[in-house]
Coordinates of C-alpha atoms in Angstrom, one line a residue:
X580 CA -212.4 -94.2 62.1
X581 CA -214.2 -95.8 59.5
X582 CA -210.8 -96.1 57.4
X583 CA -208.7 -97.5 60.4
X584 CA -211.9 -99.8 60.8
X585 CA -211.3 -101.3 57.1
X586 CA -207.5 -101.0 57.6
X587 CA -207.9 -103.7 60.7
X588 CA -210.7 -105.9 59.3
X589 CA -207.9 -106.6 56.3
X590 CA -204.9 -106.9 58.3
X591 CA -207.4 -109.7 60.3
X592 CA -208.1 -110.9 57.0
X593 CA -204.3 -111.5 56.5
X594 CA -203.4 -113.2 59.7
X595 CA -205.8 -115.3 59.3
X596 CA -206.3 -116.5 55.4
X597 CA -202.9 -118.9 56.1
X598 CA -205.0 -121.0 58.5
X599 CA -206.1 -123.6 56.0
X600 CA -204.2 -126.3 53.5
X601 CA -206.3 -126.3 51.0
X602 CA -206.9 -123.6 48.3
X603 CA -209.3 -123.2 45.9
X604 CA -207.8 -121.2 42.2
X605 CA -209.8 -120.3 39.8
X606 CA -210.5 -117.0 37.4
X607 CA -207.9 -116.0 34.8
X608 CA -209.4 -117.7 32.0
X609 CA -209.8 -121.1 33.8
X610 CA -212.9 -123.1 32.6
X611 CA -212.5 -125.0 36.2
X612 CA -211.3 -124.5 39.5
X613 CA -208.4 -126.2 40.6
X614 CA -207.3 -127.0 43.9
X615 CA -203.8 -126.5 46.2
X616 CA -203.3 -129.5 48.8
X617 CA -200.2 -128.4 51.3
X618 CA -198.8 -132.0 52.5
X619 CA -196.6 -133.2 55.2
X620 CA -194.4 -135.7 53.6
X621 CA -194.2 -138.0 57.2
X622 CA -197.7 -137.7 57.7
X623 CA -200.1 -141.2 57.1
X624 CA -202.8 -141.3 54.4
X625 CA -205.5 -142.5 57.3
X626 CA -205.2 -138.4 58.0
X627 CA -207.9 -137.9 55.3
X628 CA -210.2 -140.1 56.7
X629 CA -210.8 -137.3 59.0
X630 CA -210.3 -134.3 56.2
X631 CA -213.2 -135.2 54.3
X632 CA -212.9 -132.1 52.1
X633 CA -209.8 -132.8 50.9
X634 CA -210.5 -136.2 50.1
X635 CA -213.6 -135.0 48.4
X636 CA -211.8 -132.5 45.9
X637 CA -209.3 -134.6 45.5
X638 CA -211.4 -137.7 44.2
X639 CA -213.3 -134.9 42.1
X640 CA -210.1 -133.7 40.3
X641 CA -210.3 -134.7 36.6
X642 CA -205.9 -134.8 36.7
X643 CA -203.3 -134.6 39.7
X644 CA -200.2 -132.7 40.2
X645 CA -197.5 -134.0 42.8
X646 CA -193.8 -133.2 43.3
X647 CA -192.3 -136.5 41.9
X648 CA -194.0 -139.7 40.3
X649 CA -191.3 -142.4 41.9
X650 CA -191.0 -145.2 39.1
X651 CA -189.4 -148.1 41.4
X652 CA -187.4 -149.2 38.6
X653 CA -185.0 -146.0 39.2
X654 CA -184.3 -147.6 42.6
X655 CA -180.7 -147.7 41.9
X656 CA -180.8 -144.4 41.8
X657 CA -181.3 -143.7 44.9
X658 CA -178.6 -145.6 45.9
X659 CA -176.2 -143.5 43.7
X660 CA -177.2 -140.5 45.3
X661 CA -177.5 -141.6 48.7
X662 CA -174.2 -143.3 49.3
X663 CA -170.6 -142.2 50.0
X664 CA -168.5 -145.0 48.2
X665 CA -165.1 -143.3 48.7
X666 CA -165.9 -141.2 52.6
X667 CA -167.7 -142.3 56.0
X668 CA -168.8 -140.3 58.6
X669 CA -165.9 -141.6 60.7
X670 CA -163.9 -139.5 58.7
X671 CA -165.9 -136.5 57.8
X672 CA -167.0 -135.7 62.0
X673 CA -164.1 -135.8 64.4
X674 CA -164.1 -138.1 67.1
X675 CA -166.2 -136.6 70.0
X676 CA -168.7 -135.0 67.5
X677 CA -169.1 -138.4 65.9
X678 CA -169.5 -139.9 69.6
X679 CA -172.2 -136.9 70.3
X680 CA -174.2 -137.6 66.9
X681 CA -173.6 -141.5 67.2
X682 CA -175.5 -141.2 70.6
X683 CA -178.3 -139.6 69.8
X684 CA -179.2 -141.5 66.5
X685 CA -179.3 -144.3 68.9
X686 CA -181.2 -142.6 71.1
X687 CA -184.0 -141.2 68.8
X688 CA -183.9 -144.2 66.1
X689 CA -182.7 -147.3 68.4
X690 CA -180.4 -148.0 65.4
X691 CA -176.3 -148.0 65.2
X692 CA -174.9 -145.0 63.3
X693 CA -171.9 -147.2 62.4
X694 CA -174.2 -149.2 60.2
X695 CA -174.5 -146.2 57.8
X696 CA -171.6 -144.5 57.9
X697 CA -171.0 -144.4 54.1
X698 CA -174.6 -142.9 53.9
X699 CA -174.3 -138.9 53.1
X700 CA -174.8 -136.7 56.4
X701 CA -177.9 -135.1 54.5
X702 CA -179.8 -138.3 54.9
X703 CA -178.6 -138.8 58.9
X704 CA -179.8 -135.4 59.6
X705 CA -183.4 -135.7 57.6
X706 CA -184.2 -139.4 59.6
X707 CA -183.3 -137.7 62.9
X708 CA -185.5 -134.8 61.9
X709 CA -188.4 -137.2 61.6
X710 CA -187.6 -139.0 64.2
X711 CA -187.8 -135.9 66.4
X712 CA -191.5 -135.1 64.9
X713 CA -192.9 -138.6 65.5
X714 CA -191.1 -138.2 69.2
X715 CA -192.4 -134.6 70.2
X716 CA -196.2 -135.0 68.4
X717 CA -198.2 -138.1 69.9
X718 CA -200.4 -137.0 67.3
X719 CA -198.4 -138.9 64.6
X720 CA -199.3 -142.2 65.8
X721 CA -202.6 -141.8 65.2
X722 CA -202.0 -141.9 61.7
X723 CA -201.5 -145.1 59.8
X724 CA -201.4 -146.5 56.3
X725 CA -198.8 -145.3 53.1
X726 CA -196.9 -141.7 53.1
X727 CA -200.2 -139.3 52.2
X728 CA -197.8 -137.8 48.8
X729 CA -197.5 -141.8 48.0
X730 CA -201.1 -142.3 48.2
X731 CA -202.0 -139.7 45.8
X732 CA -199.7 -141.0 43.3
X733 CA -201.2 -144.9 43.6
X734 CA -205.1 -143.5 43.8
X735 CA -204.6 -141.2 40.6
X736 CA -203.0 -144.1 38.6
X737 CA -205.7 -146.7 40.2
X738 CA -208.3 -144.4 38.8
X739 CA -206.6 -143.9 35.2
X740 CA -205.9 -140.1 35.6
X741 CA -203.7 -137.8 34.4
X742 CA -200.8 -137.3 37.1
X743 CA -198.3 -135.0 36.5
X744 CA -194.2 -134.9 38.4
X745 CA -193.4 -131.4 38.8
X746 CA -189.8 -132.8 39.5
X747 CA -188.0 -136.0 38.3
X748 CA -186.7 -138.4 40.6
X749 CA -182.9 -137.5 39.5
X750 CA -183.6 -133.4 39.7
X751 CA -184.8 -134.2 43.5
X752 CA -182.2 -136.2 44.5
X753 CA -179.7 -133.6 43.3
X754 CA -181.9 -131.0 44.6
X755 CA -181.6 -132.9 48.7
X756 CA -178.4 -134.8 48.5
X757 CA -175.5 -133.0 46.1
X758 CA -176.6 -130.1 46.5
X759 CA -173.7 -129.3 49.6
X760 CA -170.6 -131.0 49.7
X761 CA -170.8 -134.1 52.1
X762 CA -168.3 -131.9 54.6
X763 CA -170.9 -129.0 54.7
X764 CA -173.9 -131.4 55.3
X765 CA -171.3 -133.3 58.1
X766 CA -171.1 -129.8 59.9
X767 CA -174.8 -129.4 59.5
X768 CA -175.7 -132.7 61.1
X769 CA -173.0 -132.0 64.3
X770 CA -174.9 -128.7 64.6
X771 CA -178.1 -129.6 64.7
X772 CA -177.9 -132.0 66.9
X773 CA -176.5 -129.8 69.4
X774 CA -179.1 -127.1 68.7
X775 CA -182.0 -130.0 68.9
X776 CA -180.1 -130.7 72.8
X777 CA -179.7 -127.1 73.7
X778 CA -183.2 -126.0 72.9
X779 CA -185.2 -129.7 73.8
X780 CA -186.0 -127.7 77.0
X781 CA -187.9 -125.0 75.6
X782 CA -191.9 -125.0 75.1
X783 CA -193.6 -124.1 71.4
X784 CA -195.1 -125.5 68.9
X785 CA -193.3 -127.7 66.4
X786 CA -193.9 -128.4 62.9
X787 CA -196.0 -131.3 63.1
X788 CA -198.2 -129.0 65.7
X789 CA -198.2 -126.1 63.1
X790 CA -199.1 -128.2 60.1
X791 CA -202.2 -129.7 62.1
X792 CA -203.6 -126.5 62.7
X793 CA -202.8 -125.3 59.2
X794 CA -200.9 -122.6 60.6
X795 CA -198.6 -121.7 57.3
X796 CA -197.0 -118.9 58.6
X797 CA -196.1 -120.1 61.8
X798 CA -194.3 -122.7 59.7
X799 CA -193.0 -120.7 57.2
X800 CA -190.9 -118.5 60.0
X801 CA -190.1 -121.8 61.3
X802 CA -188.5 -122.9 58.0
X803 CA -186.5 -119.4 58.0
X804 CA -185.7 -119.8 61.9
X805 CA -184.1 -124.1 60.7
X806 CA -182.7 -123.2 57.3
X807 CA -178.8 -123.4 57.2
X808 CA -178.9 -119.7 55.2
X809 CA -181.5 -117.6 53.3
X810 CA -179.8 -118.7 49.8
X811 CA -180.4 -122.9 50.7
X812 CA -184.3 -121.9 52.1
X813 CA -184.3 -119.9 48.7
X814 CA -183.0 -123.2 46.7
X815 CA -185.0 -125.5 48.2
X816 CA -188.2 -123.8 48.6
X817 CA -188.9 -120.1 46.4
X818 CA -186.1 -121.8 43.4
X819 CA -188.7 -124.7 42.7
X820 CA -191.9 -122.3 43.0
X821 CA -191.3 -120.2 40.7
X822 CA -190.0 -123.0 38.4
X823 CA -193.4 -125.0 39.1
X824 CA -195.2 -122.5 37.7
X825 CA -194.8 -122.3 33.9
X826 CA -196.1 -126.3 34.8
X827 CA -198.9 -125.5 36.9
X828 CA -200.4 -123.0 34.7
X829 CA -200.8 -125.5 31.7
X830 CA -202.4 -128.6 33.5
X831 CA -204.9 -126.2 35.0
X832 CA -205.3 -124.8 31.5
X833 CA -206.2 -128.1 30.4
X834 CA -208.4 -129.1 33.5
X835 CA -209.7 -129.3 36.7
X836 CA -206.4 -130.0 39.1
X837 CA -205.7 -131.3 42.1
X838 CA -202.0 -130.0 43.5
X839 CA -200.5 -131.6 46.3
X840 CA -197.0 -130.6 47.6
X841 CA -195.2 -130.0 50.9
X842 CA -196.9 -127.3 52.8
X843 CA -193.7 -125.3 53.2
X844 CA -194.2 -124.5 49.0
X845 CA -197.3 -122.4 50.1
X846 CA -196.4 -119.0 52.0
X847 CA -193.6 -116.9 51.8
X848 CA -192.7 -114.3 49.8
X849 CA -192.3 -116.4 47.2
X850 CA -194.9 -119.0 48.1
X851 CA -197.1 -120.6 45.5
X852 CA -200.3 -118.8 47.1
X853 CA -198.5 -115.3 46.0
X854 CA -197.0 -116.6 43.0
X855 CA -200.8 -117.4 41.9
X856 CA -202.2 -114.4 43.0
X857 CA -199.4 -112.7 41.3
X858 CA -200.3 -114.8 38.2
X859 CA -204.1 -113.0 38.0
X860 CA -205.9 -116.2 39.6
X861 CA -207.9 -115.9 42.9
X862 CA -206.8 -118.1 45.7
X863 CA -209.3 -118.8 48.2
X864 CA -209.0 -120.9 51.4
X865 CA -210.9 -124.1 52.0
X866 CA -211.2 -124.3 55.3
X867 CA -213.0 -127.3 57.6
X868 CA -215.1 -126.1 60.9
X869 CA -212.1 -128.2 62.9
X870 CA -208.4 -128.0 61.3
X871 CA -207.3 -131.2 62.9
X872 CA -209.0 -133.9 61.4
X873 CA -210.6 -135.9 64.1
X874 CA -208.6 -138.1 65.4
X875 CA -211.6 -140.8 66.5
X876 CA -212.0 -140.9 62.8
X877 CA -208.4 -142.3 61.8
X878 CA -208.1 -145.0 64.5

């Protein structure tokens, strides 16, 4: 009894250690603590004025870690990767597909898909995908100000810090927009649009819902449940863990970090909280009395 007792207690300690986006590390021969931040790349910066722990260790951090430092001189970039100079949409989705995914778009963004028809299907499918979040959480709009990833970047070089890119600007844009052929990503967006209109009927949680409620691995299975295949989930998400980590390692070496990246990097099999663990540091949760910040607070 007493075993099966202890056998529940940690399988309750399981369930429930995903609840929170922010992780203390520490141990392992670190002379500091560092600290894990899991963003949400739509989400506004006014979000911290009601997560006044994360805010706090974050200011306290003597160096930051993001995913990618964006130098706006590599603009043209951007362009490079985005655009289809030689193919359109016109000619990548037949007609009544194109009609089916024109409509929407219109629909959810109140823009004209023609005016970006030489703009890769990757890039159609990630602006209706936000547009769908902003649409099916009113708790978005409470939230105002710069992208919260952005605003870490421009308050760590305000103060002078040490801010580290675990990615360059050019390995991400590979990474999201050549890493499919343009017909693959076409197919893509024509399927999930139709799975967005098949399933709009049906109740759950979404990921803006999840990520509120720091509920990692409800978003992690939702990740699995989305992903095109378990290779492109592995590419995008466990691929750039496990490369982060020879990175993350050093600057926490060198001193007290603060590590923000999407929240999707955190559980999994392959997560960045195993990968640690796995690494001999100990990973503790953070956790406020209230997951969602209050919402009074960011108005």
């Amino acid at each position: 009894m007493r075993r099966l007792l202890f056998i529940s207690l940690w399988l309750l300690s399981l369930s429930t250690q995903s609840q929170s986006l922010l992780w203390q590390i520490s141990g392992n021969g670190l002379a500091k603590p560092s600290y894990l931040f899991g963003t949400y790349h739509i989400l506004r910066d006014s979000y911290l004025q009601g997560d006044s722990l994360t805010r706090a260790h974050f200011e306290q951090a003597e160096g930051v870690v993001v995913e990618m430092v964006f130098d706006s001189s590599e603009r043209a970039k951007v362009v490079q990767f985005s655009t289809m100079p030689d193919n359109n949409l016109i000619r990548l989705i037949d007609a009544n597909d194109y009609k089916l995914v024109a409509d929407e778009f219109n629909a959810v963004t109140g823009q004209e898909l023609s005016f970006y028809n030489q703009i890769k299907p990757v890039i159609i499918a990630t602006a209706l995908s936000t547009a769908y979040a902003r649409r099916e959480s009113d708790t978005l709009t409470h939230f105002t100000g710069q992208p919260i990833d952005l605003f870490f970047v421009r308050q760590t070089q305000a103060a002078k810090k040490p801010l580290l890119g675990l990615e360059t600007l050019e390995e991400q844009l590979k990474l999201l927009y050549d890493r499919q052929p343009v017909e693959q990503q076409a197919d893509q967006l024509v399927q999930m649009v139709k799975h967005h209109n098949e399933s709009s009927t049906r109740k759950g949680p979404g990921l803006t819902d999840m990520y509120l409620k720091a509920n990692l691995d409800g978003m992690w299975d939702l990740f699995q449940r989305e992903s095109s295949s378990p290779a492109d989930l592995y590419t995008l998400v466990d691929d750039r863990n496990v490369r982060w980590m020879s990175q993350l390692r050093e600057t926490m070496a060198l001193r007290s970090t603060f590590i923000a990246v999407g929240a999707g990097h955190l559980p999994g099999p392959n997560g960045l909280l195993k990968l640690l663990r796995e690494a001999g540091y100990t990973v503790e949760a953070i956790r406020n009395k209230e997951a969602v910040p209050d919402l009074a607070a960011v108005k």
